[in-house]
Coordinates of C-alpha atoms in Angstrom, one line a residue:
X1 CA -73.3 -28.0 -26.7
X2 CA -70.3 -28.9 -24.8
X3 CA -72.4 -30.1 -21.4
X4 CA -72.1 -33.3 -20.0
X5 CA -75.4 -33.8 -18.8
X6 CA -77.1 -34.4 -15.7
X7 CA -79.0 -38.0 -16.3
X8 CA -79.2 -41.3 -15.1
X9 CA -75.8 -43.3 -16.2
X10 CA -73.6 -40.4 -16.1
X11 CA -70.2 -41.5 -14.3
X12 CA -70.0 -39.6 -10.8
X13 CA -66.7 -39.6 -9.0
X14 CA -66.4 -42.7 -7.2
X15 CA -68.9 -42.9 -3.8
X16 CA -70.7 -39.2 -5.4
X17 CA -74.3 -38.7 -5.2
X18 CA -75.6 -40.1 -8.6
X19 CA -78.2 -38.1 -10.9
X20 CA -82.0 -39.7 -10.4
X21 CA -85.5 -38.1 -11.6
X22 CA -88.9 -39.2 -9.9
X23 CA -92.3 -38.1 -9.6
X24 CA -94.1 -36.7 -6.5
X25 CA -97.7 -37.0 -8.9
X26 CA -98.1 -38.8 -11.8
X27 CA -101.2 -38.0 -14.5
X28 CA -101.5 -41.8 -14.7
X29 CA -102.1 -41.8 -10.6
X30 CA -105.0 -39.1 -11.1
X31 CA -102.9 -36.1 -10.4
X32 CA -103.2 -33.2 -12.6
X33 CA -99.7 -33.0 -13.4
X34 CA -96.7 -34.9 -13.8
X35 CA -94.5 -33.6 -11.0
X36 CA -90.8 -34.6 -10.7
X37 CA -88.5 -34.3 -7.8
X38 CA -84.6 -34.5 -8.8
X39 CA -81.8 -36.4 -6.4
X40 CA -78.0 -35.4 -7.3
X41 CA -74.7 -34.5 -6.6
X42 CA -74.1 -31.1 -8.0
X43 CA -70.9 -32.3 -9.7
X44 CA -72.5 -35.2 -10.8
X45 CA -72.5 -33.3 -14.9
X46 CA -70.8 -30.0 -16.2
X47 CA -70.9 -27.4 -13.3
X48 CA -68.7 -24.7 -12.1
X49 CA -67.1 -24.9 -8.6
X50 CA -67.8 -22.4 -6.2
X51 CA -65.0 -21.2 -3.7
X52 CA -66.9 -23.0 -0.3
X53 CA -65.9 -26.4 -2.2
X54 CA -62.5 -26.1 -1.1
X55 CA -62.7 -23.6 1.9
X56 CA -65.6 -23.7 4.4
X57 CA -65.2 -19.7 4.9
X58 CA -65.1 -18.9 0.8
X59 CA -68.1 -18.1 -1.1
X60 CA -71.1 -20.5 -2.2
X61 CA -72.5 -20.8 -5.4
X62 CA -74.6 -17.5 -5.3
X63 CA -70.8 -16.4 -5.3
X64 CA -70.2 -17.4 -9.1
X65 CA -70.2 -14.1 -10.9
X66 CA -71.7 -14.8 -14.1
X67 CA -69.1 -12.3 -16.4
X68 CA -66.8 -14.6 -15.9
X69 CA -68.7 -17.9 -17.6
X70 CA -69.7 -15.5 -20.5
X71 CA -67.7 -14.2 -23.3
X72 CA -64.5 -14.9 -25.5
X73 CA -63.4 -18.3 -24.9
X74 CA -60.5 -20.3 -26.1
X75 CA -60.4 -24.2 -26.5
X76 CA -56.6 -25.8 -26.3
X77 CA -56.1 -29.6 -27.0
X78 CA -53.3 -31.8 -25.5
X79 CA -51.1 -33.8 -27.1
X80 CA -52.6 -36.9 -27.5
X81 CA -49.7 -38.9 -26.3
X82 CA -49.2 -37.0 -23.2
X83 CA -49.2 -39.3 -19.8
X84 CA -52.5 -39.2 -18.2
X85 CA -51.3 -38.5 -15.0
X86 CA -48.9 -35.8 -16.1
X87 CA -49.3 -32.2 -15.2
X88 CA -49.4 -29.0 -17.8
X89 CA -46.5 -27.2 -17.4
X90 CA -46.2 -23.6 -18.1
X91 CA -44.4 -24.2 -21.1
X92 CA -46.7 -26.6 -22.8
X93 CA -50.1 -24.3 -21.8
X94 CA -47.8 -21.3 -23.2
X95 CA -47.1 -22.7 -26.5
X96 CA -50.7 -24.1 -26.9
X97 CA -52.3 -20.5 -26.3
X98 CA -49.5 -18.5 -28.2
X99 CA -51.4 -19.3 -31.5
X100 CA -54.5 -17.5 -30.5
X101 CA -52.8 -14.5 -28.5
X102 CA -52.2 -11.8 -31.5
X103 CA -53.8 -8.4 -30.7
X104 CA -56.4 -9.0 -33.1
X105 CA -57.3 -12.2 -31.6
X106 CA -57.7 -9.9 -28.3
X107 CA -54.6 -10.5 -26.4
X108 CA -54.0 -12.9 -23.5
X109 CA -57.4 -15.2 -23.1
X110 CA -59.3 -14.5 -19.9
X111 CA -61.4 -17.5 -20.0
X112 CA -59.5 -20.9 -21.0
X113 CA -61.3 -24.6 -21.9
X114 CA -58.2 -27.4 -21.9
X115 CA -59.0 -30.7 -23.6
X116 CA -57.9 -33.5 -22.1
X117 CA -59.3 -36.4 -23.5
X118 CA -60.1 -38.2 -20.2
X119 CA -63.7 -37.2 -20.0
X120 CA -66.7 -38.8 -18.4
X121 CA -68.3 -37.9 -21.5
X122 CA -66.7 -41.3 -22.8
X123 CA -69.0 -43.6 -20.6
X124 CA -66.6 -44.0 -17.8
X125 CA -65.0 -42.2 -14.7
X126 CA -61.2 -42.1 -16.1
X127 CA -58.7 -43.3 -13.6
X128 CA -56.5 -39.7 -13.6
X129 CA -56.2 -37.1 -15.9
X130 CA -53.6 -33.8 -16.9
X131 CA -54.0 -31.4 -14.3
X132 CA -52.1 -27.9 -14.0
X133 CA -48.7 -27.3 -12.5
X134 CA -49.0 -24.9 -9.6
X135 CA -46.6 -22.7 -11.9
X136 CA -49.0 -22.8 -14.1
X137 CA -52.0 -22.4 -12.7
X138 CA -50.3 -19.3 -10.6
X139 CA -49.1 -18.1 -14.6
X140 CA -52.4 -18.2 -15.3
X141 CA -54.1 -15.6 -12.9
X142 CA -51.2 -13.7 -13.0
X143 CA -51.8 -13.5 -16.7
X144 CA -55.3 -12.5 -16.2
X145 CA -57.2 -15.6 -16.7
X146 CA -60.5 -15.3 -14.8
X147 CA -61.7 -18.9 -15.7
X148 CA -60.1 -22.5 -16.4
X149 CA -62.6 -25.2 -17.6
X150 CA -61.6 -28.8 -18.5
X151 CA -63.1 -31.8 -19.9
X152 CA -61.6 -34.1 -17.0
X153 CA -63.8 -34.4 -13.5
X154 CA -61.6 -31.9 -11.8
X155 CA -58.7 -29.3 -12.1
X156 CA -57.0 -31.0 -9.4
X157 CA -55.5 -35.0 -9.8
X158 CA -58.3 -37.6 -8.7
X159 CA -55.8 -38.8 -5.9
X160 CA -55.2 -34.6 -4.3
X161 CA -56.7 -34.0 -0.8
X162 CA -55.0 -30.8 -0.7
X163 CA -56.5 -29.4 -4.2
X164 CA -53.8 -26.9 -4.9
X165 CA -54.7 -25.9 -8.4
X166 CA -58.5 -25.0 -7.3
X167 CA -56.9 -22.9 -4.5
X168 CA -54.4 -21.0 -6.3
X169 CA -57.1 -20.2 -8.8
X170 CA -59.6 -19.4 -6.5
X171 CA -56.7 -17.0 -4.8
X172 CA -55.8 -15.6 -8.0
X173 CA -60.4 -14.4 -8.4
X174 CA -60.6 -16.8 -11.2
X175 CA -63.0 -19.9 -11.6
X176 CA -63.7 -23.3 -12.5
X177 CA -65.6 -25.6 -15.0
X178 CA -65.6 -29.1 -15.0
X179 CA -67.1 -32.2 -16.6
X180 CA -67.0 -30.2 -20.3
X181 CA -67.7 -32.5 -23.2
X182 CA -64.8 -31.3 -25.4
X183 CA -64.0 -34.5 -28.0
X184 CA -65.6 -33.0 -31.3
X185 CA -64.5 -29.5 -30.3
X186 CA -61.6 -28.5 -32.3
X187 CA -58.9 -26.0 -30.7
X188 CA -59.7 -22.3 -31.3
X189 CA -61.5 -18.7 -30.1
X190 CA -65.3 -19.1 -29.6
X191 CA -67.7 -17.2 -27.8
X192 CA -68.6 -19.1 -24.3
X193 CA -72.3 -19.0 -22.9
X194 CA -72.1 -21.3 -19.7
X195 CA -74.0 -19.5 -16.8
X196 CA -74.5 -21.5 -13.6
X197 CA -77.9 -22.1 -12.1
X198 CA -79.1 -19.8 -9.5
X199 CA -77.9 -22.4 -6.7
X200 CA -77.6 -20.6 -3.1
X201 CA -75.6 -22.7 -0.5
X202 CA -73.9 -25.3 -2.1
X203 CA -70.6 -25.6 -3.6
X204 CA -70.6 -26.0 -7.1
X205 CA -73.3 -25.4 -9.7
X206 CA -74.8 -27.3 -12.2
X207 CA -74.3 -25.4 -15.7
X208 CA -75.8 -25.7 -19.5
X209 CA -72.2 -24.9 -21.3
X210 CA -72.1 -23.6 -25.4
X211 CA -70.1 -22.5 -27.8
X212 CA -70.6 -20.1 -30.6
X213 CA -68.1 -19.7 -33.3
X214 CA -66.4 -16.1 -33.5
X215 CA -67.1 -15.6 -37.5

């Protein structure tokens, strides 16, 4: 299970919507059920982004094509001493991934997991993060990559207003997971399972993300 979950506690990004449960009927009140009524932002734990988060004319979360949060997977770590505000060139993500690219392995990887190590998973909302060089990110849909998922709270820098990495991915028909809990995961091929809830109308989706081992 490599979800950050949606609870009370997890960090939000700074001013977010916060994840609370309560209850419309209680048993202990005399009703006949216990009936809960949820209050969050829908990035508040691992979800994907839907298009309509960065443009108001682009597609909403019914949008999210589900082939593209199911399948092969591959998990690449960072170096551990790299800057946490630096960005992931296209020479770094190219050596990382060039392990894992033989034919036998399947070729190029369609759907990419990057471990940062500045996660929210830790307890706390990290100050910045490694994001993707436009290069890269443009390398990446040019190479066939239909999704990019990351450990850190976004695939753009905490301090972007103009979000150029979720555009050129969204550009390129690819996708976007965030909030992954990656720390015990080691780098490798697995097999993905990280469907988005059936959300219609909002711009991201909350998701239950796994990984399988390709034996």
């Amino acid at each position: 299970d490599i979800s950050v979950a949606y609870a009370a506690g997890t960090p939000v990004w700074p001013g977010d919507v916060p994840y609370s449960c309560g209850w419309t009927a209680r048993r202990e009140s005399g009703s006949s059920v216990n009936l809960g009524v949820v209050t969050t932002s829908v990035h508040a734990g691992t979800h994907a982004d839907a298009p309509l988060h960065v443009e108001s004319a682009w597609g909403a979360s019914e949008s999210l094509p589900p082939q593209a949060f199911v399948g092969a997977a591959y998990v690449v770590a960072l170096p551990v001493d790299m800057a946490p505000d630096a960005e992931i060139s296209r020479e770094l993500l190219a050596s990382l991934i060039a392990p894992m690219t033989d034919a036998e392995n399947g070729g190029f990887p369609s759907r990419l997991l990057c471990r940062t190590g500045h996660s929210v998973a830790r307890g706390a909302f990290p100050e910045s993060w490694p994001v993707l060089s436009a290069d890269a990110a443009a390398w990446l849909v040019q190479s066939g990559v239909r999704l990019w998922g990351t450990d850190a709270p976004s695939v753009d820098a905490r301090t972007s207003t103009a979000l150029p990495v979720h555009h050129v991915l969204f550009d390129g028909g690819a996708y976007v997971l965030e909030n992954l809990s990656l720390h015990a995961v080691a780098p490798g091929r697995y097999e993905l399972l990280a469907q988005p809830v059936s959300l219609h109308g909002a711009d991201a989706a909350p998701v239950r993300a796994l990984l399988r081992a390709i034996v």
